[in-house]
CSV table of C-alpha atoms and ligand atoms in Angstrom, one decimal:
chain,number,residue,atom,x,y,z
A,1,UNK,CA,0.0,0.0,0.0
A,2,UNK,CA,1.4,3.4,-0.9
A,3,UNK,CA,0.7,6.7,0.7
A,4,UNK,CA,-1.8,8.8,-1.2
A,5,UNK,CA,-0.1,11.7,-2.9
A,6,UNK,CA,-1.3,14.8,-1.0
A,7,UNK,CA,1.1,17.3,-2.4
A,8,UNK,CA,-1.8,19.0,-4.3
A,9,UNK,CA,-4.0,19.5,-1.2
A,10,UNK,CA,-4.0,23.1,-0.1
A,11,UNK,CA,-2.6,23.6,3.4
A,12,UNK,CA,-5.1,24.6,6.1
A,13,UNK,CA,-4.9,26.8,9.2
A,14,UNK,CA,-7.3,27.8,12.0
A,15,UNK,CA,-6.6,31.4,11.4
A,16,UNK,CA,-9.5,33.3,9.9
A,17,UNK,CA,-9.6,33.8,6.1
A,18,UNK,CA,-11.2,37.2,6.5
A,19,UNK,CA,-9.5,38.9,9.5
A,20,UNK,CA,-11.7,42.0,9.0
A,21,UNK,CA,-14.9,39.9,9.5
A,22,UNK,CA,-13.4,38.1,12.4
A,23,UNK,CA,-12.4,41.3,14.0
A,24,UNK,CA,-16.0,42.6,13.8
A,25,UNK,CA,-17.3,39.4,15.4
A,26,UNK,CA,-14.6,39.6,18.1
A,27,UNK,CA,-15.5,43.2,18.9
A,28,UNK,CA,-19.1,42.1,19.2
A,29,UNK,CA,-18.0,39.4,21.7
A,30,UNK,CA,-16.1,41.9,23.8
A,31,UNK,CA,-19.0,44.4,23.7
A,32,UNK,CA,-21.6,41.7,24.6
A,33,UNK,CA,-19.3,40.5,27.5
A,34,UNK,CA,-19.0,44.0,28.9
A,35,UNK,CA,-22.7,44.7,28.6
A,36,UNK,CA,-23.3,41.4,30.4
A,37,UNK,CA,-21.1,42.5,33.2
A,38,UNK,CA,-22.5,46.0,33.4
A,39,UNK,CA,-26.1,44.7,33.6
A,40,UNK,CA,-25.6,41.8,35.9
A,41,UNK,CA,-27.6,43.3,38.8
A,42,UNK,CA,-30.7,43.4,36.6
A,43,UNK,CA,-30.8,39.7,36.1
A,44,UNK,CA,-31.9,36.9,38.5
A,45,UNK,CA,-29.1,35.6,40.7
A,46,UNK,CA,-29.6,32.2,39.2
A,47,UNK,CA,-32.0,30.3,37.0
A,48,UNK,CA,-32.2,26.6,36.1
A,49,UNK,CA,-31.3,25.4,32.6
A,50,UNK,CA,-34.5,24.5,30.8
A,51,UNK,CA,-35.0,21.0,29.3
A,52,UNK,CA,-35.2,22.4,25.8
A,53,UNK,CA,-31.7,23.9,26.2
A,54,UNK,CA,-30.3,20.8,27.9
A,55,UNK,CA,-31.5,18.8,24.9
A,56,UNK,CA,-29.3,20.9,22.6
A,57,UNK,CA,-26.2,19.7,24.4
A,58,UNK,CA,-26.8,16.2,23.1
A,59,UNK,CA,-25.9,17.1,19.5
A,60,UNK,CA,-23.1,14.8,18.3
A,61,UNK,CA,-19.6,15.8,17.3
A,62,UNK,CA,-19.9,18.3,14.5
A,63,UNK,CA,-17.9,17.2,11.4
A,64,UNK,CA,-18.3,20.2,9.2
A,65,UNK,CA,-18.0,23.9,10.1
A,66,UNK,CA,-20.9,25.8,11.5
A,67,UNK,CA,-18.9,29.0,11.4
A,68,UNK,CA,-17.7,31.3,14.2
A,69,UNK,CA,-20.9,33.3,14.0
A,70,UNK,CA,-23.1,30.3,14.7
A,71,UNK,CA,-20.8,28.9,17.4
A,72,UNK,CA,-21.1,32.3,19.1
A,73,UNK,CA,-24.9,32.3,18.6
A,74,UNK,CA,-25.1,28.9,20.3
A,75,UNK,CA,-23.1,30.3,23.2
A,76,UNK,CA,-25.4,33.2,23.5
A,77,UNK,CA,-28.5,30.9,23.6
A,78,UNK,CA,-27.3,27.8,25.4
A,79,UNK,CA,-24.6,29.0,27.9
A,80,UNK,CA,-24.6,32.7,28.7
A,81,UNK,CA,-28.1,32.9,30.1
A,82,UNK,CA,-27.5,30.0,32.6
A,83,UNK,CA,-24.6,31.0,34.8
A,84,UNK,CA,-23.6,29.7,38.1
A,85,UNK,CA,-24.5,33.2,39.3
A,86,UNK,CA,-21.3,34.0,41.1
A,87,UNK,CA,-20.7,37.3,39.4
A,88,UNK,CA,-24.1,38.5,40.7
A,89,UNK,CA,-24.2,40.9,43.6
A,90,UNK,CA,-26.4,38.5,45.6
A,91,UNK,CA,-24.4,35.3,45.2
A,92,UNK,CA,-23.0,34.1,48.5
A,93,UNK,CA,-23.0,30.3,48.0
A,94,UNK,CA,-20.1,28.1,49.2
A,95,UNK,CA,-17.0,30.3,48.9
A,96,UNK,CA,-17.0,31.5,45.3
A,97,UNK,CA,-15.5,34.7,43.9
A,98,UNK,CA,-16.8,37.2,41.4
A,99,UNK,CA,-14.0,38.1,39.1
A,100,UNK,CA,-13.8,41.7,37.8
A,101,UNK,CA,-14.1,43.4,34.4
A,102,UNK,CA,-10.4,44.2,34.1
A,103,UNK,CA,-9.3,40.7,35.1
A,104,UNK,CA,-11.7,39.3,32.5
A,105,UNK,CA,-9.9,41.3,29.9
A,106,UNK,CA,-6.5,40.1,31.2
A,107,UNK,CA,-7.7,36.5,30.8
A,108,UNK,CA,-8.4,37.3,27.2
A,109,UNK,CA,-4.9,38.8,26.7
A,110,UNK,CA,-3.3,35.8,28.4
A,111,UNK,CA,-5.2,33.5,26.0
A,112,UNK,CA,-4.1,35.6,23.0
A,113,UNK,CA,-0.4,35.2,24.1
A,114,UNK,CA,-1.1,31.5,25.0
A,115,UNK,CA,2.2,30.9,26.6
A,116,UNK,CA,3.1,27.6,28.3
A,117,UNK,CA,4.4,28.9,31.6
A,118,UNK,CA,6.5,25.8,32.3
A,119,UNK,CA,9.6,28.0,32.8
A,120,UNK,CA,11.4,29.1,29.7
A,121,UNK,CA,12.8,32.6,29.5
A,122,UNK,CA,9.7,34.7,28.6
A,123,UNK,CA,7.8,37.7,30.0
A,124,UNK,CA,5.1,35.5,31.5
A,125,UNK,CA,7.7,33.9,33.8
A,126,UNK,CA,8.6,37.2,35.3
A,127,UNK,CA,5.0,38.1,35.8
A,128,UNK,CA,4.4,34.9,37.8
A,129,UNK,CA,7.5,35.5,39.9
A,130,UNK,CA,6.4,39.0,40.7
A,131,UNK,CA,2.9,37.9,41.6
A,132,UNK,CA,4.4,35.3,43.9
A,133,UNK,CA,6.5,38.0,45.6
A,134,UNK,CA,3.4,40.1,46.0
A,135,UNK,CA,1.5,37.2,47.5
A,136,UNK,CA,4.2,36.7,50.1
A,137,UNK,CA,4.0,40.4,50.9
A,138,UNK,CA,0.2,40.4,51.1
A,139,UNK,CA,0.3,37.5,53.6
A,140,UNK,CA,3.3,38.8,55.6
A,141,UNK,CA,5.2,35.7,54.5
A,142,UNK,CA,9.1,35.8,54.3
A,143,UNK,CA,10.3,37.3,50.9
A,144,UNK,CA,12.8,34.5,50.4
A,145,UNK,CA,10.0,31.8,50.5
A,146,UNK,CA,9.1,29.8,47.5
A,147,UNK,CA,5.7,29.4,45.8
A,148,UNK,CA,3.7,28.4,42.8
A,149,UNK,CA,0.4,29.5,41.2
A,150,UNK,CA,-2.0,26.5,40.9
A,151,UNK,CA,-5.6,26.0,39.9
A,152,UNK,CA,-7.0,26.4,43.4
A,153,UNK,CA,-6.9,25.8,47.1
A,154,UNK,CA,-7.5,22.1,46.8
A,155,UNK,CA,-4.4,21.7,44.6
A,156,UNK,CA,-2.5,24.1,46.8
A,157,UNK,CA,-3.3,21.8,49.8
A,158,UNK,CA,-2.1,18.8,47.8
A,159,UNK,CA,1.2,20.5,47.0
A,160,UNK,CA,1.8,21.8,50.5
A,161,UNK,CA,1.1,18.3,52.0
A,162,UNK,CA,3.2,16.6,49.4
A,163,UNK,CA,6.1,18.7,50.3
A,164,UNK,CA,5.4,18.0,54.0
A,165,UNK,CA,5.2,14.3,53.4
A,166,UNK,CA,8.3,14.1,51.1
A,167,UNK,CA,10.5,16.3,53.3
A,168,UNK,CA,9.4,14.9,56.7
A,169,UNK,CA,9.5,11.2,55.8
A,170,UNK,CA,12.2,9.4,57.8
A,171,UNK,CA,13.7,8.0,54.5
A,172,UNK,CA,13.8,8.7,50.8
A,173,UNK,CA,10.1,8.6,50.2
A,174,UNK,CA,10.3,9.8,46.6
A,175,UNK,CA,12.4,6.7,45.7
A,176,UNK,CA,11.0,4.1,48.0
A,177,UNK,CA,7.3,5.1,48.3
A,178,UNK,CA,5.1,5.3,51.3
A,179,UNK,CA,5.0,1.5,51.7
A,180,UNK,CA,8.6,1.6,52.9
A,181,UNK,CA,7.7,3.9,55.9
A,182,UNK,CA,8.9,2.3,59.1
A,183,UNK,CA,5.9,3.9,61.0
A,184,UNK,CA,2.5,5.1,59.8
A,185,UNK,CA,2.7,8.8,59.1
A,186,UNK,CA,-0.2,10.8,60.6
A,187,UNK,CA,-1.3,14.4,60.4
A,188,UNK,CA,-3.8,16.5,62.3
A,189,UNK,CA,-6.5,19.1,61.5
A,190,UNK,CA,-9.7,20.3,63.2
A,191,UNK,CA,-13.1,18.7,62.5
A,192,UNK,CA,-13.9,21.8,60.6
A,193,UNK,CA,-11.1,21.4,58.1
A,194,UNK,CA,-12.1,21.5,54.4
A,195,UNK,CA,-12.7,18.2,52.6
A,196,UNK,CA,-9.9,19.0,50.2
A,197,UNK,CA,-7.4,18.2,53.0
A,198,UNK,CA,-8.8,14.7,53.3
A,199,UNK,CA,-8.7,14.3,49.5
A,200,UNK,CA,-5.1,15.4,49.5
A,201,UNK,CA,-4.3,12.9,52.3
A,202,UNK,CA,-5.9,10.2,50.3
A,203,UNK,CA,-4.3,11.2,47.0
A,204,UNK,CA,-0.9,11.2,48.8
A,205,UNK,CA,-1.4,7.6,49.7
A,206,UNK,CA,-1.6,8.2,53.4
A,207,UNK,CA,-5.2,7.1,53.7
A,208,UNK,CA,-8.0,9.1,55.2
A,209,UNK,CA,-7.4,7.4,58.6
A,210,UNK,CA,-4.0,9.1,58.8
A,211,UNK,CA,-5.9,12.4,59.0
A,212,UNK,CA,-6.8,12.8,62.7
A,213,UNK,CA,-9.7,15.2,63.2
A,214,UNK,CA,-9.4,17.1,66.4
A,215,UNK,CA,-12.5,18.6,68.2
A,216,UNK,CA,-13.3,22.3,68.2
A,217,UNK,CA,-14.4,24.7,70.8
A,218,UNK,CA,-17.6,26.8,70.8
A,219,UNK,CA,-15.9,29.2,68.3
A,220,UNK,CA,-15.2,26.3,66.0
A,221,UNK,CA,-11.4,26.7,66.6
A,222,UNK,CA,-9.2,23.6,67.0
A,223,UNK,CA,-8.9,22.5,70.7
A,224,UNK,CA,-5.1,22.6,70.9
A,225,UNK,CA,-5.0,20.7,74.2
A,226,UNK,CA,-6.9,17.9,72.5
A,227,UNK,CA,-4.4,18.1,69.6
A,228,UNK,CA,-1.4,17.7,72.0
A,229,UNK,CA,-3.0,14.7,73.6
A,230,UNK,CA,-3.7,13.1,70.2
A,231,UNK,CA,-0.1,13.6,69.2
A,232,UNK,CA,1.2,12.1,72.4
A,233,UNK,CA,-1.2,9.1,72.1
A,234,UNK,CA,-0.1,8.5,68.5
A,235,UNK,CA,3.6,8.6,69.3
A,236,UNK,CA,3.0,6.2,72.2
A,237,UNK,CA,1.2,3.9,69.8
A,238,UNK,CA,4.2,3.9,67.4
A,239,UNK,CA,2.8,6.3,64.7
A,240,UNK,CA,4.8,9.2,63.3
A,241,UNK,CA,3.0,12.5,63.6
A,242,UNK,CA,4.5,14.6,60.8
A,243,UNK,CA,2.2,17.5,60.1
A,244,UNK,CA,-0.5,19.8,61.5
A,245,UNK,CA,-3.0,21.6,59.2
A,246,UNK,CA,-4.2,24.9,60.7
A,247,UNK,CA,-7.4,26.5,59.4
A,248,UNK,CA,-7.3,30.2,58.5
A,249,UNK,CA,-11.0,30.7,57.8
A,250,UNK,CA,-13.1,27.5,58.1
A,251,UNK,CA,-15.6,26.8,55.3
A,252,UNK,CA,-18.6,26.5,57.6
A,253,UNK,CA,-18.2,29.6,59.8
A,254,UNK,CA,-14.9,31.4,58.9
A,255,UNK,CA,-13.2,30.4,62.2
A,256,UNK,CA,-9.4,30.7,62.7
A,257,UNK,CA,-7.4,28.2,64.6
A,258,UNK,CA,-4.8,29.7,67.0
A,259,UNK,CA,-2.1,29.6,64.3
A,260,UNK,CA,0.5,31.1,66.6
A,261,UNK,CA,0.0,28.3,69.2
A,262,UNK,CA,0.0,25.7,66.4
A,263,UNK,CA,3.3,27.1,65.0
A,264,UNK,CA,4.9,26.9,68.5
A,265,UNK,CA,3.6,23.4,69.0
A,266,UNK,CA,4.9,22.2,65.5
A,267,UNK,CA,8.3,23.7,66.2
A,268,UNK,CA,8.4,21.9,69.6
A,269,UNK,CA,7.3,18.6,68.1
A,270,UNK,CA,9.4,18.9,64.9
A,271,UNK,CA,6.3,18.7,62.8
A,272,UNK,CA,5.4,20.4,59.5
A,273,UNK,CA,2.9,23.3,59.9
A,274,UNK,CA,0.6,23.8,56.9
A,275,UNK,CA,-2.1,26.4,56.8
A,276,UNK,CA,-5.3,26.1,54.7
A,277,UNK,CA,-6.2,29.7,54.2
A,278,UNK,CA,-8.2,29.3,51.1
A,279,UNK,CA,-10.0,32.6,51.7
A,280,UNK,CA,-9.1,33.5,55.2
A,281,UNK,CA,-5.4,33.9,54.6
A,282,UNK,CA,-6.2,37.2,52.8
A,283,UNK,CA,-7.6,38.6,56.0
A,284,UNK,CA,-4.0,39.5,56.4
A,285,UNK,CA,-4.7,42.4,54.0
A,286,UNK,CA,-7.1,44.2,56.2
A,287,UNK,CA,-5.4,45.9,59.2
A,288,UNK,CA,-8.3,45.3,61.5
A,289,UNK,CA,-8.4,41.6,60.6
A,290,UNK,CA,-4.7,40.9,60.6
A,291,UNK,CA,-4.5,39.7,64.3
A,292,UNK,CA,-6.7,36.7,63.1
A,293,UNK,CA,-3.8,35.3,61.0
A,294,UNK,CA,-1.1,35.9,63.5
A,295,UNK,CA,1.3,32.9,63.3
A,296,UNK,CA,0.5,32.1,59.7
A,297,UNK,CA,3.8,33.7,58.7
A,298,UNK,CA,5.6,31.0,60.6
A,299,UNK,CA,3.9,28.1,58.7
A,300,UNK,CA,6.1,25.8,56.6
A,301,UNK,CA,3.5,26.1,53.8
A,302,UNK,CA,0.3,28.2,53.2
A,303,UNK,CA,-2.4,27.3,50.7
A,304,UNK,CA,-4.8,30.0,49.5
A,305,UNK,CA,-6.9,31.2,46.7
A,306,UNK,CA,-6.9,34.2,44.5
A,307,UNK,CA,-10.2,33.3,42.8
A,308,UNK,CA,-12.1,33.7,46.1
A,309,UNK,CA,-11.3,36.7,48.2
A,310,UNK,CA,-9.0,38.5,45.7
A,311,UNK,CA,-11.9,38.5,43.2
A,312,UNK,CA,-9.9,36.9,40.4
A,313,UNK,CA,-11.5,34.9,37.6
A,314,UNK,CA,-11.2,31.1,37.8
A,315,UNK,CA,-8.8,29.5,38.2
A,316,UNK,CA,-6.1,30.9,40.5
A,317,UNK,CA,-4.7,29.5,43.7
A,318,UNK,CA,-1.3,29.7,45.4
A,319,UNK,CA,0.9,27.6,47.5
A,320,UNK,CA,3.7,29.2,49.4
A,321,UNK,CA,6.5,27.2,51.0
A,322,UNK,CA,8.9,28.6,53.6
A,323,UNK,CA,12.0,26.8,52.3
A,324,UNK,CA,12.7,27.0,48.6
A,325,UNK,CA,15.1,24.1,48.9
A,326,UNK,CA,12.5,21.8,50.5
A,327,UNK,CA,9.9,22.9,48.0
A,328,UNK,CA,12.2,22.0,45.0
A,329,UNK,CA,13.4,18.8,46.7
A,330,UNK,CA,9.8,17.5,46.8
A,331,UNK,CA,9.2,17.9,43.1
A,332,UNK,CA,12.3,18.6,41.0
A,333,UNK,CA,12.9,16.1,38.2
A,334,UNK,CA,14.8,17.4,35.2
A,335,UNK,CA,15.2,15.0,32.3
A,336,UNK,CA,17.6,15.7,29.5
A,337,UNK,CA,14.9,17.2,27.2
A,338,UNK,CA,14.0,19.8,29.9
A,339,UNK,CA,17.6,20.6,30.8
A,340,UNK,CA,18.0,24.3,31.7
A,341,UNK,CA,20.0,26.8,33.6
A,342,UNK,CA,22.8,27.2,31.0
A,343,UNK,CA,22.1,30.9,31.2
A,344,UNK,CA,21.6,31.2,27.4
A,345,UNK,CA,18.7,30.8,25.0
A,346,UNK,CA,15.1,30.1,25.7
A,347,UNK,CA,15.8,27.4,28.3
A,348,UNK,CA,18.3,29.7,29.9
A,349,UNK,CA,17.9,32.0,32.8
A,350,UNK,CA,14.6,32.1,34.8
A,351,UNK,CA,13.0,29.8,37.3
A,352,UNK,CA,11.4,26.6,35.9
A,353,UNK,CA,8.1,26.2,37.7
A,354,UNK,CA,8.0,22.5,36.7
A,355,UNK,CA,10.6,21.9,39.5
A,356,UNK,CA,8.0,23.1,42.1
A,357,UNK,CA,4.9,21.1,41.2
A,358,UNK,CA,3.5,18.2,39.2
A,359,UNK,CA,2.4,20.2,36.2
A,360,UNK,CA,4.6,20.6,33.1
A,361,UNK,CA,2.4,22.6,30.8
A,362,UNK,CA,0.9,25.5,32.7
A,363,UNK,CA,-1.3,28.4,31.7
A,364,UNK,CA,-0.7,32.1,32.3
A,365,UNK,CA,-2.7,32.5,35.5
A,366,UNK,CA,-0.5,35.3,36.8
A,367,UNK,CA,-1.5,38.0,34.3
A,368,UNK,CA,-5.0,38.7,35.6
A,369,UNK,CA,-3.6,39.0,39.1
A,370,UNK,CA,-0.7,41.2,38.0
A,371,UNK,CA,-2.9,43.6,36.0
A,372,UNK,CA,-5.6,43.8,38.6
A,373,UNK,CA,-3.3,44.6,41.4
A,374,UNK,CA,-1.5,47.2,39.3
A,375,UNK,CA,-4.8,48.8,38.1
A,376,UNK,CA,-6.7,48.9,41.4
A,377,UNK,CA,-3.8,49.0,43.9
A,378,UNK,CA,-3.7,46.6,46.8
A,379,UNK,CA,-5.3,49.1,49.1
A,380,UNK,CA,-8.6,48.7,47.1
A,381,UNK,CA,-8.5,44.9,48.0
A,382,UNK,CA,-7.8,45.7,51.6
A,383,UNK,CA,-10.9,47.9,51.7
A,384,UNK,CA,-13.1,45.4,49.8
A,385,UNK,CA,-12.1,42.5,52.2
A,386,UNK,CA,-13.0,44.7,55.2
A,387,UNK,CA,-16.2,45.8,53.4
A,388,UNK,CA,-17.2,42.1,53.1
A,389,UNK,CA,-16.5,41.5,56.8
A,390,UNK,CA,-18.5,44.6,57.7
A,391,UNK,CA,-21.4,43.4,55.5
A,392,UNK,CA,-21.3,40.0,57.3
A,393,UNK,CA,-21.6,41.9,60.6
A,394,UNK,CA,-24.5,43.9,59.2
A,395,UNK,CA,-26.2,40.7,58.1
A,396,UNK,CA,-25.6,39.1,61.5
A,397,UNK,CA,-27.3,42.1,63.1
A,398,UNK,CA,-30.2,42.0,60.7
A,399,UNK,CA,-30.7,38.3,61.5
A,400,UNK,CA,-30.4,38.9,65.2
A,401,UNK,CA,-33.1,41.5,65.1
A,402,UNK,CA,-35.6,39.2,63.5
A,403,UNK,CA,-37.4,37.0,66.0
A,404,UNK,CA,-38.2,34.4,63.3
A,405,UNK,CA,-34.5,34.0,62.3
A,406,UNK,CA,-31.9,32.2,64.4
A,407,UNK,CA,-28.2,32.6,64.0
A,408,UNK,CA,-26.4,29.2,64.1
A,409,UNK,CA,-22.8,30.2,64.7
A,410,UNK,CA,-20.6,33.2,65.5
A,411,UNK,CA,-19.6,35.3,62.5
A,412,UNK,CA,-16.0,36.2,63.1
A,413,UNK,CA,-15.2,36.9,59.4
A,414,UNK,CA,-17.3,37.0,56.2
A,415,UNK,CA,-19.7,34.0,56.8
A,416,UNK,CA,-23.1,34.2,58.5
A,417,UNK,CA,-25.2,31.0,59.2
A,418,UNK,CA,-28.8,31.2,60.2
A,419,UNK,CA,-32.2,29.5,59.8
A,420,UNK,CA,-35.9,30.3,59.9
A,421,UNK,CA,-37.7,29.2,63.1
A,422,UNK,CA,-41.4,29.0,63.7
A,423,UNK,CA,-43.1,28.0,67.0
A,424,UNK,CA,-44.6,24.5,67.1
A,425,UNK,CA,-42.2,22.9,64.6
A,426,UNK,CA,-39.8,20.2,65.8
A,427,UNK,CA,-36.1,19.9,64.6
A,428,UNK,CA,-36.9,17.6,61.7
A,429,UNK,CA,-39.6,19.9,60.4
A,430,UNK,CA,-37.4,22.9,60.8
A,431,UNK,CA,-34.6,21.3,58.9
A,432,UNK,CA,-37.0,20.4,56.1
A,433,UNK,CA,-38.4,23.9,56.0
A,434,UNK,CA,-35.0,25.5,55.8
A,435,UNK,CA,-33.9,23.2,53.0
A,436,UNK,CA,-37.1,24.2,51.1
A,437,UNK,CA,-36.5,27.9,52.0
A,438,UNK,CA,-33.0,27.8,50.5
A,439,UNK,CA,-34.2,26.1,47.3
A,440,UNK,CA,-37.0,28.7,47.0
A,441,UNK,CA,-34.6,31.7,47.4
A,442,UNK,CA,-32.3,30.2,44.8
A,443,UNK,CA,-35.0,29.2,42.3
A,444,UNK,CA,-36.8,32.5,42.5
A,445,UNK,CA,-33.4,34.1,41.6
A,446,UNK,CA,-33.5,36.2,44.7
A,447,UNK,CA,-30.1,35.3,46.0
A,448,UNK,CA,-27.7,32.4,46.3
A,449,UNK,CA,-26.9,31.3,49.9
A,450,UNK,CA,-25.8,27.7,50.3
A,451,UNK,CA,-26.7,25.1,52.9
A,452,UNK,CA,-25.0,24.4,56.2
A,453,UNK,CA,-25.5,21.9,58.9
A,454,UNK,CA,-24.4,23.0,62.4
A,455,UNK,CA,-25.0,20.9,65.4
A,456,UNK,CA,-27.6,19.0,63.5
A,457,UNK,CA,-29.4,22.2,62.5
A,458,UNK,CA,-29.9,22.8,58.8
A,459,UNK,CA,-29.7,26.4,57.7
A,460,UNK,CA,-28.7,29.0,55.2
A,461,UNK,CA,-25.1,30.0,54.9
A,462,UNK,CA,-23.9,33.3,53.4
A,463,UNK,CA,-20.2,33.6,52.5
A,464,UNK,CA,-19.3,37.0,51.2
A,465,UNK,CA,-16.4,37.2,48.8
A,466,UNK,CA,-18.3,39.5,46.5
A,467,UNK,CA,-17.2,43.1,45.6
A,468,UNK,CA,-20.6,43.8,44.1
A,469,UNK,CA,-22.8,43.2,47.2
A,470,UNK,CA,-24.4,46.2,48.8
A,471,UNK,CA,-26.2,46.7,52.1
A,472,UNK,CA,-29.6,46.6,50.3
A,473,UNK,CA,-28.8,43.1,49.0
A,474,UNK,CA,-28.6,41.8,52.6
A,475,UNK,CA,-31.7,43.6,53.6
A,476,UNK,CA,-33.5,42.0,50.7
A,477,UNK,CA,-32.3,38.5,51.7
A,478,UNK,CA,-33.5,38.9,55.3
A,479,UNK,CA,-36.8,40.4,54.2
A,480,UNK,CA,-37.4,37.5,51.7
A,481,UNK,CA,-36.2,34.8,54.1
A,482,UNK,CA,-38.8,36.0,56.7
A,483,UNK,CA,-41.6,36.4,54.1
A,484,UNK,CA,-41.0,33.0,52.4
A,485,UNK,CA,-40.4,31.3,55.7
A,486,UNK,CA,-43.7,32.5,57.1
A,487,UNK,CA,-45.5,31.4,53.9
A,488,UNK,CA,-44.0,27.9,54.2
A,489,UNK,CA,-44.6,27.6,57.9
A,490,UNK,CA,-48.2,28.6,57.3
A,491,UNK,CA,-48.7,26.2,54.4
A,492,UNK,CA,-47.0,23.3,56.2
A,493,UNK,CA,-48.3,23.9,59.7
B,1,LIG,C1,-12.6,26.6,48.8
B,1,LIG,C2,-11.8,26.1,49.9
B,1,LIG,C3,-10.8,25.1,49.6
B,1,LIG,C4,-10.6,24.6,48.2
B,1,LIG,O1,-10.2,25.5,47.3
B,1,LIG,P1,-10.6,25.4,45.7
B,1,LIG,O2,-10.0,26.7,45.2
B,1,LIG,O3,-12.1,25.3,45.6
B,1,LIG,O4,-9.9,24.2,45.2
B,1,LIG,C5,-10.0,24.7,50.6
B,1,LIG,N1,-10.2,25.1,51.9
B,1,LIG,C6,-11.1,26.0,52.2
B,1,LIG,C7,-11.2,26.5,53.6
B,1,LIG,C8,-12.0,26.5,51.2
B,1,LIG,O5,-12.9,27.5,51.5
């Protein structure tokens, strides 16, 4: 069989044939995107995807071209009207950030450059290095520390705990694997720790049982005395306690562990101290909140997100590691085809990020952060974080003033948990009513709180990492929660 002669076939490219027409379409896309951002407040906070629209997603793989115009039209009809809702002023579900118009444009510019930020000598590399330096400065972390931008807090926790595991193992763990460990390696976090820490523990081969969950006090902060007893008991039983994970802002209530005490304890016990500060670490930016994170600067590693409380578009998280040498030792692997550091050429001078994490190909996450911080100045972010905390206090006060609403936890930061209560209903009925109430508030497009379960009580949870929210938005939520709660209690009772 011979190869077909294809020398007469014209060569193809994905570049437009008619740049002028493409430019016009592209300008329309930018215009539409900006209008969409400008008018976000006028739309419902969320709406479900109708069945007719869902059906359209079952079209098979298209063989021939529909054209850019049609592809864009499909986006306008099938995708754009059905957002998660997180750019809306009344979105407060889970902990999800909003993005900003400028950072959206920066994402587009990053996509236009489309660099692979693995490490070679290029502008994007210096942007990431500078953003990491700014991250250290924002958190009060030592300037000589190491770091890496990652997709989010979950991955940042994986990386931090991977360094902890590899560096603190009593042997060459990278070579011999976890099965060669002379003693079971165990780590500690409070019961309020985020599920990503358990996932990381599982992914790292330690097994979820290795993660010892320590009780919390009434403020949902880790009981450090209980931690000390647990470590002593594990040592006595022949285990190897190698790491403590401190929470800077728990996902349920925004509580902070006593990071300073944990740092002391880890030093004393020769254990790695990792902080999960997905959103709470950035409390360091606001002068009034800074005492909450005291001790974080002593952590061996800190994981946090830029797409939550720094209002960056998805995805952007960050891991900082105190010791550059330990960080590199946990991940560095340089085959011949990635040799670098000769000082010359494209592979020459700058840091190769691939030595600090598992990814080789990496996107240009740093640009949106770099441009946003330059454009707005970090003081704007300090004020916005404080504004969100002040709003949480306002909401907590509004809830406390309503006899039919009950607050479920203290609100030390930007999270408020509450539920509707009506006389004559038992706990099971109240939980069912509040689950309904939450769904109703979301489905009517009023606002998006998410669910919470505290001490067996189901309620609504409002986590504010939103630069678009205003006082009136929280007043509306409280008004509607009371109105709908009453309706439901009357209908069900
Ligand atoms: C959101 C969150 C995470 C996970 O971060 P992602 O960016 O969603 O991967 C971890 N810990 C806490 C406390 C969080 O709030």
